[in-house]
Tab-separated table of C-alpha atoms in Angstrom:
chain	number	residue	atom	x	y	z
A	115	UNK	CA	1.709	36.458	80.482
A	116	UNK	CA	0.202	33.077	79.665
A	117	UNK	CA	-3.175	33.605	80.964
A	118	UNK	CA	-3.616	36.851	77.939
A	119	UNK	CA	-2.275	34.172	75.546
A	120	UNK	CA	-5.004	31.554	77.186
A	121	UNK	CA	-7.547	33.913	76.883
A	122	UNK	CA	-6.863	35.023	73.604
A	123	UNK	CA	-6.559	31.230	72.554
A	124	UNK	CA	-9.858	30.685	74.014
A	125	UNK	CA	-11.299	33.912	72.520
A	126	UNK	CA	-10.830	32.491	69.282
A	127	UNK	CA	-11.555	28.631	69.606
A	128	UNK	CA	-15.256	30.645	70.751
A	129	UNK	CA	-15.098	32.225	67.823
A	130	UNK	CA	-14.136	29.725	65.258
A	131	UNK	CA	-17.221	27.252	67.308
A	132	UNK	CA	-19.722	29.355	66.792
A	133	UNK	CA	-18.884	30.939	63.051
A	134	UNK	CA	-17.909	27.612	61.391
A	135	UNK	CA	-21.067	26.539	59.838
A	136	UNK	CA	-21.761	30.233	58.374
A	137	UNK	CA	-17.695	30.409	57.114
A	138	UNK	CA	-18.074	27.247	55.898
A	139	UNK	CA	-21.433	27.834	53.998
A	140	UNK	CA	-19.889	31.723	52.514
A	141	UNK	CA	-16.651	29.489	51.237
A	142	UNK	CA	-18.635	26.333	49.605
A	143	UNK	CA	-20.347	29.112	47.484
A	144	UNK	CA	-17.533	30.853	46.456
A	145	UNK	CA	-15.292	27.740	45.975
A	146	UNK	CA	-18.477	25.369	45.043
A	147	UNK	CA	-16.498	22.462	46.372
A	148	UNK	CA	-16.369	20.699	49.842
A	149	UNK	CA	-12.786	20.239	49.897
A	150	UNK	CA	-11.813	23.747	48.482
A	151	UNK	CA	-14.118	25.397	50.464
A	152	UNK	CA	-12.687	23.754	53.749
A	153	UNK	CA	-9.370	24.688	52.614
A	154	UNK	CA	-10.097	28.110	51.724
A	155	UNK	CA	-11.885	28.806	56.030
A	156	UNK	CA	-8.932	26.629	57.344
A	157	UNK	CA	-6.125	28.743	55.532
A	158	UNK	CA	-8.225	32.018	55.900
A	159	UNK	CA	-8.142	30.759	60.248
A	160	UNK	CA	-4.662	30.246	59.624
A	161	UNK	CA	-4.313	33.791	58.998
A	162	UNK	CA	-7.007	35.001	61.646
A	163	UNK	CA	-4.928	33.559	64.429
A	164	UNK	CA	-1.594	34.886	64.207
A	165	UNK	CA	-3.537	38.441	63.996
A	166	UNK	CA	-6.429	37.243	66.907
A	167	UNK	CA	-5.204	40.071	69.108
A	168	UNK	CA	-6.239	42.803	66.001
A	169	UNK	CA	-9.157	40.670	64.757
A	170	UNK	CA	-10.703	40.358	68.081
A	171	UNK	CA	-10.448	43.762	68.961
A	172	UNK	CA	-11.934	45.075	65.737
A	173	UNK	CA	-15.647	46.655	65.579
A	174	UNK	CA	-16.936	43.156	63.713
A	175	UNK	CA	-14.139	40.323	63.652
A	176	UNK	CA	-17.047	38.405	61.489
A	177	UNK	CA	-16.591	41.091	58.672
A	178	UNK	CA	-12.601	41.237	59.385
A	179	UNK	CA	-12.933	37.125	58.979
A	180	UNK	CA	-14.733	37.512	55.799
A	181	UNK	CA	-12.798	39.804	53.953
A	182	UNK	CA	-10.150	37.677	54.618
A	183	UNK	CA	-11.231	34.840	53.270
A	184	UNK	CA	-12.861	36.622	50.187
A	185	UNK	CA	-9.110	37.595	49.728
A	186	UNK	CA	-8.118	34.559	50.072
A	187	UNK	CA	-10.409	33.274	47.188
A	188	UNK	CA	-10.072	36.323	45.202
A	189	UNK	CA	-5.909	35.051	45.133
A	190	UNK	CA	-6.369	31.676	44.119
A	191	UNK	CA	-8.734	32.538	40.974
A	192	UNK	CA	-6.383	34.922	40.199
A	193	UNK	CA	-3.746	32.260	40.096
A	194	UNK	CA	-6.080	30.567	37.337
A	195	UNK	CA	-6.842	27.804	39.784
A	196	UNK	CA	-10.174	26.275	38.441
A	197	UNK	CA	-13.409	26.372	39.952
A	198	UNK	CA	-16.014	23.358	39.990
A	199	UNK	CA	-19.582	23.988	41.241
A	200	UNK	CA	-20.797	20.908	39.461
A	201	UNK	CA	-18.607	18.167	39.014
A	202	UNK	CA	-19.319	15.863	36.067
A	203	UNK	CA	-19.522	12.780	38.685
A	204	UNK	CA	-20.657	13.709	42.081
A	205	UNK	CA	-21.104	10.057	42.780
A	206	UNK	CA	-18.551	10.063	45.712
A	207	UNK	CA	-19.153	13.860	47.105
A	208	UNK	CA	-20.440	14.368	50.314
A	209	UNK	CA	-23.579	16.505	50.513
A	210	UNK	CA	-22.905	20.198	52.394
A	211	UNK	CA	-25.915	20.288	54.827
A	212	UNK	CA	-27.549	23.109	55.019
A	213	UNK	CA	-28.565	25.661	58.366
A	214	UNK	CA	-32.504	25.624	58.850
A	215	UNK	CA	-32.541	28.745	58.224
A	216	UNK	CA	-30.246	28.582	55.215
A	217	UNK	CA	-31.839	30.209	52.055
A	218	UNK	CA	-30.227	27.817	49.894
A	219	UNK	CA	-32.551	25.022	51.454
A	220	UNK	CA	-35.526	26.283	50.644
A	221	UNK	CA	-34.560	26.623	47.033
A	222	UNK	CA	-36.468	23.633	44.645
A	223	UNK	CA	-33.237	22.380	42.824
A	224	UNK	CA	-30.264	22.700	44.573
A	225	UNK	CA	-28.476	21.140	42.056
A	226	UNK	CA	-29.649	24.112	39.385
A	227	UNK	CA	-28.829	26.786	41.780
A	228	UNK	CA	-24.937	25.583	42.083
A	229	UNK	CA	-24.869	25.017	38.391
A	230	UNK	CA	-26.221	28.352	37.682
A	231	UNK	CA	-23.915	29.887	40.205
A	232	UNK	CA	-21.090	28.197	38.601
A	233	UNK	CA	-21.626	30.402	35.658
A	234	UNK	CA	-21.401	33.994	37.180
A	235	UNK	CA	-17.902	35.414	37.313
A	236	UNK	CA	-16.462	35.317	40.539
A	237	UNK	CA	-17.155	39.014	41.603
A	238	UNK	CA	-20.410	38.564	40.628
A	239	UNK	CA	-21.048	35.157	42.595
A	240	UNK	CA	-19.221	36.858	45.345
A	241	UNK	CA	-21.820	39.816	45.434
A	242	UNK	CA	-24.917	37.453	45.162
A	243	UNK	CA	-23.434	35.616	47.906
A	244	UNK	CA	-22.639	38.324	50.330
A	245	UNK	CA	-25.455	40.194	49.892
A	246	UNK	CA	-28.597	37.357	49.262
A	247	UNK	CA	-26.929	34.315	51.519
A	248	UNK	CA	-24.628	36.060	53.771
A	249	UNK	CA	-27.598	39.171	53.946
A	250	UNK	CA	-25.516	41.441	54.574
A	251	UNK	CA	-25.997	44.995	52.935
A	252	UNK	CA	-24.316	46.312	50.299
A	253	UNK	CA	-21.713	48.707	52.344
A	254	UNK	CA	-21.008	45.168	54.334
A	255	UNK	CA	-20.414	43.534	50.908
A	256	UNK	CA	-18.170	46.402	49.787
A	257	UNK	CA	-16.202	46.192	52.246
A	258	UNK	CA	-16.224	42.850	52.366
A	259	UNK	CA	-14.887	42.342	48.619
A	260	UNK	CA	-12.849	45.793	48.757
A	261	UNK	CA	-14.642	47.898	46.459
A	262	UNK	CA	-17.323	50.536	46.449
A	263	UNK	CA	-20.868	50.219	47.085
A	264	UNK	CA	-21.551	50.986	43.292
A	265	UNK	CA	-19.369	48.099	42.450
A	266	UNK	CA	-21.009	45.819	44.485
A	267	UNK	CA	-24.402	47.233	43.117
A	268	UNK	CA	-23.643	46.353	39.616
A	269	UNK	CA	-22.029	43.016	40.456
A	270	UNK	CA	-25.481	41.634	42.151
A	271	UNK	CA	-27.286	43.353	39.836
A	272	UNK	CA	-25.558	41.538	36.631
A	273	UNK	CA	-25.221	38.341	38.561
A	274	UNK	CA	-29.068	38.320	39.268
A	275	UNK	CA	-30.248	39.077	35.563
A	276	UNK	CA	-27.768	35.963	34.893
A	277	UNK	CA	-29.827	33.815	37.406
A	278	UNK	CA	-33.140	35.031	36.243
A	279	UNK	CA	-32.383	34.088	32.888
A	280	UNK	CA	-31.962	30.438	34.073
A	281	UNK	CA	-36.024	28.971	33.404
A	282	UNK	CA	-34.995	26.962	36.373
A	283	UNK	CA	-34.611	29.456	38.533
A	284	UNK	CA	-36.542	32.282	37.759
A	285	UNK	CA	-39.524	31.729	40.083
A	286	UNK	CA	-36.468	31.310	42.875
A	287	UNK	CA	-34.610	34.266	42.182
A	288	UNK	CA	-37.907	36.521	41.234
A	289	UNK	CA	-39.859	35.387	44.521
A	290	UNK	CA	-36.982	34.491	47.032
A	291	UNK	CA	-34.469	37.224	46.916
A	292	UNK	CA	-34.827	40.764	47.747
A	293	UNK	CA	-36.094	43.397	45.310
């Protein structure tokens, strides 16, 4: 009986390796902070694990993983906890680094695009996250934010014409996104 315990403890360590960067990227723009955003994937693992044996066995545990943890997020706002994508003195904050291949990087002003971010509602970050950072489509993001694919249409939607309002960012948004 210890070995499927073993195996399943081994199953996820694998998992948690290899997803960390992209859970940790997905939760620093929802949260916008280091620190919250390394709470929210460590409680939202805390919660993985003591379900592994589901999780593992379901069709996508990356999608299971990530409706957890916009759950998890979706909680705490509601709780009125607040949200800082730009703190007033960043003096002391240690820089996320980004994947290669991260979309984020390639943006001009990084510092513009969290600031601008921090202004969406957080369904409508959410949506602009899933679907432009996270690419996934818009039945991925619907399920990933438990709504319907119309929701999650309207959400980017709104959140985009926010961002392309932004002079900063309107080449970004206009010429980096989809269409």
């Amino acid at each position: 009986m210890g070995d499927g315990k073993q195996t399943r403890n081994e199953e996820f360590r694998s998992f948690v390796v290899g997803r960390w960067p992209r859970l940790m990227r997905t939760a620093f723009l929802l949260t916008g902070e280091q620190h919250a955003a390394e709470d929210l994937v460590q409680s939202t693992l805390e919660q993985v694990y003591v379900a592994w044996r589901r999780v593992g066995a379901a069709d996508d545990p990356e999608a299971y993983v990530r409706r957890v943890m916009i759950n998890a997020h979706a909680r705490r706002h509601r709780r009125k906890l607040r949200e800082f994508l730009a703190p007033k003195d960043d003096s002391g904050l240690v820089r996320e680094r980004a994947d290669t291949g991260d979309r984020i990087a390639q943006a001009d002003d990084r510092g513009a695009l969290l600031t601008a971010l921090a202004q969406l509602p957080p369904r409508q970050r959410a949506a602009v996250v899933l679907r432009y950072w996270e690419d996934l489509t818009e039945t991925q993001a619907a399920e990933a934010m438990g709504c319907s694919v119309g929701t999650v249409k309207s959400n980017t939607a709104k959140g985009i014409a926010k961002l392309r309002a932004i002079p900063e960012l309107a080449e970004t948004v206009t010429h980096g996104g989809r269409k």
